[in-house]
Short mmCIF file of C-alpha atoms and ligand atoms in Angstrom, two decimals:
data_model
loop_
_atom_site.label_atom_id
_atom_site.label_comp_id
_atom_site.label_asym_id
_atom_site.label_seq_id
_atom_site.Cartn_x
_atom_site.Cartn_y
_atom_site.Cartn_z
CA UNK A 187 -2.70 -15.27 29.92
CA UNK A 188 0.60 -16.96 29.46
CA UNK A 189 0.80 -15.75 25.83
CA UNK A 190 0.05 -12.09 26.84
CA UNK A 191 3.07 -12.20 29.36
CA UNK A 192 5.35 -13.65 26.56
CA UNK A 193 4.41 -10.89 24.19
CA UNK A 194 5.07 -8.19 26.82
CA UNK A 195 8.34 -9.69 27.68
CA UNK A 196 9.34 -9.64 24.04
CA UNK A 197 8.79 -5.86 23.62
CA UNK A 198 11.69 -3.63 23.99
CA UNK A 199 10.50 0.02 24.28
CA UNK A 200 13.70 1.50 22.85
CA UNK A 201 13.74 -0.64 19.71
CA UNK A 202 13.46 1.78 16.78
CA UNK A 203 13.21 1.00 13.14
CA UNK A 204 12.97 3.03 10.00
CA UNK A 205 10.29 2.44 7.49
CA UNK A 206 10.60 3.74 3.88
CA UNK A 207 7.91 3.87 1.33
CA UNK A 208 9.72 4.19 -1.96
CA UNK A 209 7.54 5.62 -4.67
CA UNK A 210 8.31 6.45 -8.36
CA UNK A 211 8.10 10.25 -7.59
CA UNK A 212 8.47 10.51 -3.71
CA UNK A 213 10.16 8.57 -1.02
CA UNK A 214 8.48 8.83 2.41
CA UNK A 215 10.29 7.67 5.55
CA UNK A 216 9.87 7.72 9.29
CA UNK A 217 11.18 6.31 12.54
CA UNK A 218 8.89 3.65 13.87
CA UNK A 219 8.75 2.50 17.50
CA UNK A 220 7.38 -0.81 18.81
CA UNK A 221 3.88 0.65 19.06
CA UNK A 222 3.80 1.68 15.46
CA UNK A 223 4.12 5.40 16.21
CA UNK A 224 5.91 7.30 13.57
CA UNK A 225 8.43 10.24 14.20
CA UNK A 226 10.49 12.27 11.96
CA UNK A 227 8.28 11.68 8.94
CA UNK A 228 9.86 13.18 5.78
CA UNK A 229 9.28 13.07 2.07
CA UNK A 230 11.78 13.73 -0.66
CA UNK A 231 11.66 13.47 -4.40
CA UNK A 232 12.93 10.26 -5.94
CA UNK A 233 15.92 10.51 -8.22
CA UNK A 234 15.24 7.93 -10.91
CA UNK A 235 18.06 9.14 -13.18
CA UNK A 236 19.88 5.78 -12.63
CA UNK A 237 19.98 3.01 -10.11
CA UNK A 238 22.84 4.50 -8.03
CA UNK A 239 21.10 7.84 -7.65
CA UNK A 240 17.84 6.15 -6.67
CA UNK A 241 19.54 4.17 -3.95
CA UNK A 242 21.38 7.37 -2.83
CA UNK A 243 17.79 8.98 -2.57
CA UNK A 244 16.67 6.24 -0.30
CA UNK A 245 19.74 6.55 1.94
CA UNK A 246 19.22 10.42 1.97
CA UNK A 247 15.61 9.87 2.97
CA UNK A 248 16.74 7.70 5.87
CA UNK A 249 19.49 10.19 7.05
CA UNK A 250 17.02 13.21 6.80
CA UNK A 251 14.45 11.25 8.94
CA UNK A 252 17.09 10.64 11.65
CA UNK A 253 18.08 14.31 11.45
CA UNK A 254 14.46 15.47 11.67
CA UNK A 255 13.91 13.36 14.78
CA UNK A 256 17.30 14.10 16.41
CA UNK A 257 17.95 10.31 16.59
CA UNK A 258 21.32 8.81 16.03
CA UNK A 259 21.78 5.95 13.55
CA UNK A 260 23.24 3.84 16.36
CA UNK A 261 19.63 3.65 17.90
CA UNK A 262 18.12 2.22 14.78
CA UNK A 263 17.94 -1.60 14.88
CA UNK A 264 16.74 -2.14 11.32
CA UNK A 265 15.41 -0.57 8.15
CA UNK A 266 12.45 -1.81 6.05
CA UNK A 267 11.68 -0.79 2.51
CA UNK A 268 8.45 -1.04 0.58
CA UNK A 269 9.20 -0.92 -3.16
CA UNK A 270 6.80 -0.49 -6.07
CA UNK A 271 7.38 -3.68 -8.06
CA UNK A 272 8.25 -7.35 -7.87
CA UNK A 273 10.60 -8.14 -4.98
CA UNK A 274 12.45 -11.26 -3.77
CA UNK A 275 12.48 -10.55 0.06
CA UNK A 276 14.56 -13.68 0.81
CA UNK A 277 17.53 -12.45 -1.45
CA UNK A 278 16.73 -8.72 -0.77
CA UNK A 279 16.52 -8.08 -4.53
CA UNK A 280 14.05 -6.02 -6.45
CA UNK A 281 13.45 -8.09 -9.51
CA UNK A 282 11.55 -5.60 -11.51
CA UNK A 283 10.17 -2.10 -10.93
CA UNK A 284 8.80 -0.18 -13.87
CA UNK A 285 8.25 2.95 -11.75
CA UNK A 286 11.85 3.12 -10.59
CA UNK A 287 13.45 1.65 -13.77
CA UNK A 288 15.00 -1.24 -11.81
CA UNK A 289 15.76 -4.79 -12.70
CA UNK A 290 17.56 -7.15 -10.47
CA UNK A 291 18.84 -4.56 -8.04
CA UNK A 292 20.40 -5.91 -4.85
CA UNK A 293 18.83 -3.21 -2.68
CA UNK A 294 19.22 -4.97 0.71
CA UNK A 295 22.93 -5.52 0.26
CA UNK A 296 23.60 -1.95 -0.91
CA UNK A 297 21.72 -0.44 1.97
CA UNK A 298 23.23 -2.63 4.59
CA UNK A 299 26.71 -1.72 3.29
CA UNK A 300 25.84 1.98 3.19
CA UNK A 301 24.26 2.25 6.61
CA UNK A 302 25.60 -0.84 8.55
CA UNK A 303 22.13 -1.57 9.70
CA UNK A 304 20.10 -4.80 8.94
CA UNK A 305 17.57 -4.21 6.19
CA UNK A 306 14.52 -5.99 4.70
CA UNK A 307 12.57 -5.26 1.50
CA UNK A 308 9.24 -6.21 0.09
CA UNK A 309 6.55 -4.85 -2.32
CA UNK A 310 5.08 -1.47 -1.21
CA UNK A 311 1.45 -2.72 -1.18
CA UNK A 312 2.57 -5.74 0.77
CA UNK A 313 4.22 -3.47 3.31
CA UNK A 314 1.07 -1.23 3.63
CA UNK A 315 -1.07 -4.30 4.08
CA UNK A 316 1.20 -5.50 6.95
CA UNK A 317 0.89 -2.02 8.47
CA UNK A 318 -2.79 -2.04 8.34
CA UNK A 319 -2.91 -5.49 9.74
CA UNK A 320 -0.60 -4.85 12.64
CA UNK A 321 -1.47 -1.34 13.58
CA UNK A 322 -4.47 -0.14 11.58
CA UNK A 323 -8.12 -1.09 11.03
CA UNK A 324 -7.20 -4.79 10.44
CA UNK A 325 -5.62 -5.10 13.87
CA UNK A 326 -6.49 -8.47 15.45
CA UNK A 327 -8.13 -9.81 12.35
CA UNK A 328 -7.00 -13.01 10.84
CA UNK A 329 -8.36 -12.31 7.35
CA UNK A 330 -8.27 -8.99 5.67
CA UNK A 331 -7.73 -7.36 2.36
CA UNK A 332 -6.00 -4.08 1.76
CA UNK A 333 -6.66 -2.33 -1.56
CA UNK A 334 -4.42 0.52 -2.58
CA UNK A 335 -5.96 3.16 -4.97
CA UNK A 336 -3.58 5.66 -6.32
CA UNK A 337 -1.25 5.91 -9.34
CA UNK A 338 -1.92 2.19 -9.60
CA UNK A 339 -4.44 -0.30 -8.24
CA UNK A 340 -3.27 -3.28 -6.24
CA UNK A 341 -4.39 -5.33 -3.28
CA UNK A 342 -2.89 -7.78 -0.76
CA UNK A 343 -4.50 -10.23 1.54
CA UNK A 344 -3.73 -11.29 5.08
CA UNK A 345 -4.91 -14.97 5.22
CA UNK A 346 -5.08 -16.83 8.46
CA UNK A 347 -2.95 -14.12 10.00
CA UNK A 348 -0.20 -14.07 7.49
CA UNK A 349 0.55 -11.74 4.53
CA UNK A 350 -0.15 -13.85 1.46
CA UNK A 351 2.61 -13.20 -1.13
CA UNK A 352 2.01 -15.87 -3.74
CA UNK A 353 4.76 -17.38 -5.97
CA UNK A 354 6.19 -14.11 -7.04
CA UNK A 355 4.94 -11.75 -4.17
CA UNK A 356 2.33 -10.44 -6.56
CA UNK A 357 -0.79 -12.11 -5.32
CA UNK A 358 -3.44 -9.45 -5.41
CA UNK A 359 -2.47 -7.44 -8.40
CA UNK A 360 -6.08 -6.82 -9.34
CA UNK A 361 -5.11 -3.56 -11.16
CA UNK A 362 -4.49 -5.73 -14.14
CA UNK A 363 -7.76 -7.65 -13.94
CA UNK A 364 -9.52 -6.98 -17.37
CA UNK A 365 -12.91 -5.48 -16.58
CA UNK A 366 -13.67 -4.07 -19.99
CA UNK A 367 -12.13 -6.17 -22.78
CA UNK A 368 -12.13 -3.33 -25.35
CA UNK A 369 -11.28 -0.69 -22.85
CA UNK A 370 -8.32 1.73 -22.85
CA UNK A 371 -4.83 0.30 -23.17
CA UNK A 372 -3.08 -0.27 -19.72
CA UNK A 373 0.69 0.41 -19.02
CA UNK A 374 1.01 -3.44 -18.70
CA UNK A 375 0.03 -3.63 -22.45
CA UNK A 376 -3.45 -5.22 -21.97
CA UNK A 377 -6.72 -3.48 -22.70
CA UNK A 378 -9.39 -2.54 -20.22
CA UNK A 379 -7.50 -3.37 -16.93
CA UNK A 380 -9.09 -2.01 -13.76
CA UNK A 381 -5.98 0.25 -13.38
CA UNK A 382 -6.57 1.67 -16.89
CA UNK A 383 -10.12 2.65 -15.92
CA UNK A 384 -9.90 3.61 -12.22
CA UNK A 385 -6.32 4.60 -11.18
CA UNK A 386 -5.43 8.27 -10.77
CA UNK A 387 -3.84 8.70 -14.21
CA UNK A 388 -6.85 6.95 -15.79
CA UNK A 389 -9.25 9.38 -14.18
CA UNK A 390 -7.09 12.36 -15.47
CA UNK A 391 -7.06 10.87 -19.02
CA UNK A 392 -10.88 10.45 -19.03
CA UNK A 393 -11.23 14.08 -18.07
CA UNK A 394 -8.73 15.22 -20.84
CA UNK A 395 -10.55 13.12 -23.46
CA UNK A 396 -13.97 14.48 -22.35
CA UNK A 397 -12.60 18.11 -22.71
CA UNK A 398 -11.16 17.38 -26.05
CA UNK A 399 -14.61 16.17 -27.12
CA UNK A 400 -15.93 19.61 -26.15
CA UNK A 401 -17.75 18.57 -22.81
CA UNK A 402 -18.30 21.55 -20.52
CA UNK A 403 -16.52 21.24 -17.13
CA UNK A 404 -15.02 23.17 -14.41
CA UNK A 405 -11.81 21.23 -15.10
CA UNK A 406 -11.26 23.47 -18.08
CA UNK A 407 -10.04 26.16 -15.55
CA UNK A 408 -6.89 24.08 -14.86
CA UNK A 409 -6.31 23.74 -18.54
CA UNK A 410 -6.61 27.41 -19.12
CA UNK A 411 -3.97 27.86 -16.25
CA UNK A 412 -1.72 25.41 -18.24
CA UNK A 413 -1.91 22.80 -15.58
CA UNK A 414 -2.07 19.24 -16.41
CA UNK A 415 -5.32 17.79 -15.06
CA UNK A 416 -4.67 15.46 -12.09
CA UNK A 417 -7.02 13.23 -10.19
CA UNK A 418 -7.02 15.78 -7.22
CA UNK A 419 -8.59 18.48 -9.57
CA UNK A 420 -11.34 15.93 -10.48
CA UNK A 421 -12.06 15.34 -6.65
CA UNK A 422 -12.13 19.04 -6.14
CA UNK A 423 -14.42 19.77 -9.04
CA UNK A 424 -16.68 16.87 -8.08
CA UNK A 425 -17.15 18.35 -4.62
CA UNK A 426 -18.28 21.54 -6.31
CA UNK A 427 -20.86 19.48 -8.25
CA UNK A 428 -19.03 19.44 -11.65
CA UNK A 429 -21.12 16.97 -13.62
CA UNK A 430 -18.28 15.56 -15.72
CA UNK A 431 -16.07 14.94 -12.57
CA UNK A 432 -18.89 13.33 -10.74
CA UNK A 433 -19.51 11.01 -13.69
CA UNK A 434 -15.83 9.97 -13.94
CA UNK A 435 -15.60 9.13 -10.25
CA UNK A 436 -18.93 7.27 -10.26
CA UNK A 437 -17.83 5.13 -13.16
CA UNK A 438 -14.39 4.50 -11.66
CA UNK A 439 -16.13 3.65 -8.33
CA UNK A 440 -18.30 0.99 -10.05
CA UNK A 441 -15.32 -0.73 -11.65
CA UNK A 442 -13.44 -0.61 -8.36
CA UNK A 443 -16.56 -2.19 -6.62
CA UNK A 444 -16.27 -5.20 -9.02
CA UNK A 445 -12.57 -5.50 -8.03
CA UNK A 446 -13.50 -5.54 -4.38
CA UNK A 447 -16.30 -8.03 -4.93
CA UNK A 448 -13.75 -10.31 -6.61
CA UNK A 449 -11.35 -9.93 -3.68
CA UNK A 450 -14.12 -10.73 -1.20
CA UNK A 451 -15.21 -13.86 -3.18
CA UNK A 452 -11.55 -14.90 -3.50
CA UNK A 453 -10.21 -14.41 -0.03
CA UNK A 454 -13.41 -14.18 2.11
CA UNK A 455 -11.95 -11.40 4.35
CA UNK A 456 -13.53 -10.04 7.49
CA UNK A 457 -12.61 -6.56 6.39
CA UNK A 458 -11.56 -4.67 3.27
CA UNK A 459 -9.38 -1.54 3.92
CA UNK A 460 -9.00 0.99 1.20
CA UNK A 461 -5.85 3.16 1.12
CA UNK A 462 -3.80 5.18 -1.29
CA UNK A 463 -4.18 8.78 -2.66
CA UNK A 464 -7.70 8.20 -3.93
CA UNK A 465 -9.06 6.77 -0.69
CA UNK A 466 -10.95 9.78 0.51
CA UNK A 467 -13.86 9.25 2.94
CA UNK A 468 -17.19 10.51 1.73
CA UNK A 469 -15.87 11.41 -1.67
CA UNK A 470 -18.11 10.62 -4.70
CA UNK A 471 -15.66 7.74 -5.58
CA UNK A 472 -16.13 6.07 -2.28
CA UNK A 473 -19.93 6.68 -2.33
CA UNK A 474 -20.08 4.99 -5.76
CA UNK A 475 -17.92 2.00 -4.55
CA UNK A 476 -20.27 1.55 -1.50
CA UNK A 477 -23.47 1.92 -3.66
CA UNK A 478 -22.30 -0.62 -6.18
CA UNK A 479 -21.22 -3.13 -3.45
CA UNK A 480 -24.55 -2.68 -1.74
CA UNK A 481 -26.19 -3.39 -5.05
CA UNK A 482 -24.09 -6.52 -5.64
CA UNK A 483 -24.84 -7.71 -2.13
CA UNK A 484 -28.51 -7.04 -2.55
CA UNK A 485 -28.45 -9.50 -5.44
CA UNK A 486 -26.60 -12.26 -3.63
CA UNK A 487 -27.45 -14.02 -0.35
CA UNK A 488 -23.93 -15.69 -0.58
CA UNK A 489 -22.40 -12.21 -0.80
CA UNK A 490 -24.53 -10.90 2.09
CA UNK A 491 -23.43 -13.82 4.22
CA UNK A 492 -19.78 -12.96 3.52
CA UNK A 493 -19.67 -9.28 3.70
CA UNK A 494 -21.57 -6.19 4.78
CA UNK A 495 -20.95 -2.71 3.37
CA UNK A 496 -19.68 -1.70 6.87
CA UNK A 497 -16.80 -4.26 6.32
CA UNK A 498 -15.40 -1.91 3.63
CA UNK A 499 -13.43 1.02 5.33
CA UNK A 500 -11.16 3.79 4.29
CA UNK A 501 -7.77 3.62 6.03
CA UNK A 502 -7.11 6.00 8.96
CA UNK A 503 -3.36 5.58 8.64
CA UNK A 504 -2.97 7.11 5.17
CA UNK A 505 0.76 7.02 4.17
CA UNK A 506 1.90 5.87 7.59
CA UNK A 507 0.52 2.37 6.75
CA UNK A 508 3.29 1.84 4.27
CA UNK A 509 5.96 3.28 6.62
CA UNK A 510 5.18 1.25 9.66
CA UNK A 511 4.39 -1.74 7.41
CA UNK A 512 7.88 -1.46 5.85
CA UNK A 513 9.50 -1.23 9.33
CA UNK A 514 7.52 -4.39 10.30
CA UNK A 515 8.82 -6.31 7.32
CA UNK A 516 12.17 -6.73 9.20
CA UNK A 517 10.32 -8.60 11.98
CA UNK A 518 8.24 -10.72 9.77
CA UNK A 519 11.16 -11.56 7.55
CA UNK A 520 13.23 -12.61 10.65
CA UNK A 521 10.43 -14.63 12.12
CA UNK A 522 9.96 -16.52 8.76
CA UNK A 523 13.65 -17.30 8.63
CA UNK A 524 13.34 -18.73 12.18
CA UNK A 525 10.72 -21.10 10.76
CA UNK A 526 8.20 -19.41 13.01
CA UNK A 527 5.37 -19.29 10.36
CA UNK A 528 4.01 -22.60 11.29
CA UNK A 529 2.94 -21.40 14.78
CA UNK A 530 -0.16 -19.48 15.67
CA UNK A 531 1.53 -17.30 18.25
CA UNK A 532 3.87 -15.71 15.61
CA UNK A 533 1.06 -14.50 13.25
CA UNK A 534 0.39 -10.86 12.74
CA UNK A 535 -2.64 -10.88 15.09
CA UNK A 536 -0.27 -11.56 17.96
CA UNK A 537 2.49 -9.48 16.53
CA UNK A 538 5.42 -8.45 18.54
CA UNK A 539 9.04 -7.38 17.88
CA UNK A 540 11.46 -10.24 18.39
CA UNK A 541 14.08 -10.35 21.03
CA UNK A 542 17.01 -9.66 18.51
CA UNK A 543 15.60 -6.24 18.04
ZN1 LIG B 811 -2.89 -3.80 -16.98
#
């Protein structure tokens, strides 16, 4: 009871933050209140022509969000950024981002000088995991895993109420788990990574290869219209019973299921939340994932004791998870700097915005 009172006292209803999900092609941003509600959502293309232009894109997304919501910058207490790549959140530096073409970019310092507002950064999947843990399906759970399926495949875990980063902030990068030793080459250079078999571009490549081999499919329609086949075309064709598309999604789902099973055995989560562009409820991909997991659990009493198929859910936050999670980074970062991580009451399950906000 005492704890609940303390949490309520710490809330300041007017504290607004901006969360930014920086992608290689798009930047999504929104104003986030203390309840995780997002206003003024916008999405703009990412200018990756050079570092300065990309940083300017981020600043532009933030200003456009404020404009869309009619909120002055003065009301914003902090900005959080989720960045696709390896990030040092303590120093506020993006160490490496292949998608953005960044190496050792001092994002936090640049943005704080540009906007005059405190800023925090972390990996984008870490941010989305935090968002799911605080406001989404993982709310109130001490142990959960978030799996992002989209242009890439990556996961992060909440362990005992804390986002687990690992030594380089990359713990959970199961996209580069080799699941087929002689499989297709991954962008990381290895062969047969989960990402090279089941991420969006991998699905599109599988479809293009099958068409080149002369397989009949509705996807040829897109080729005839001179469109590059994308994963959304495969989902659309599969829902119209296209045999090739169904097969591609089924095979990808089986590979992803093994990735999920590995996460379950590694982290023993209460819940696995699947998000990202490919996380579509009732799609053949999700059905294949569920079916393969059910099969694996059927074989293993240990697995059944640790997980049920109901404990694997699709996010209901979509892209907002990354935005609200990025905003929440600021608070988590501040709490860690205050040495708060040793105390149960500061964990994400009892999350609150600190007084300084
Ligand atoms: Zn790889």
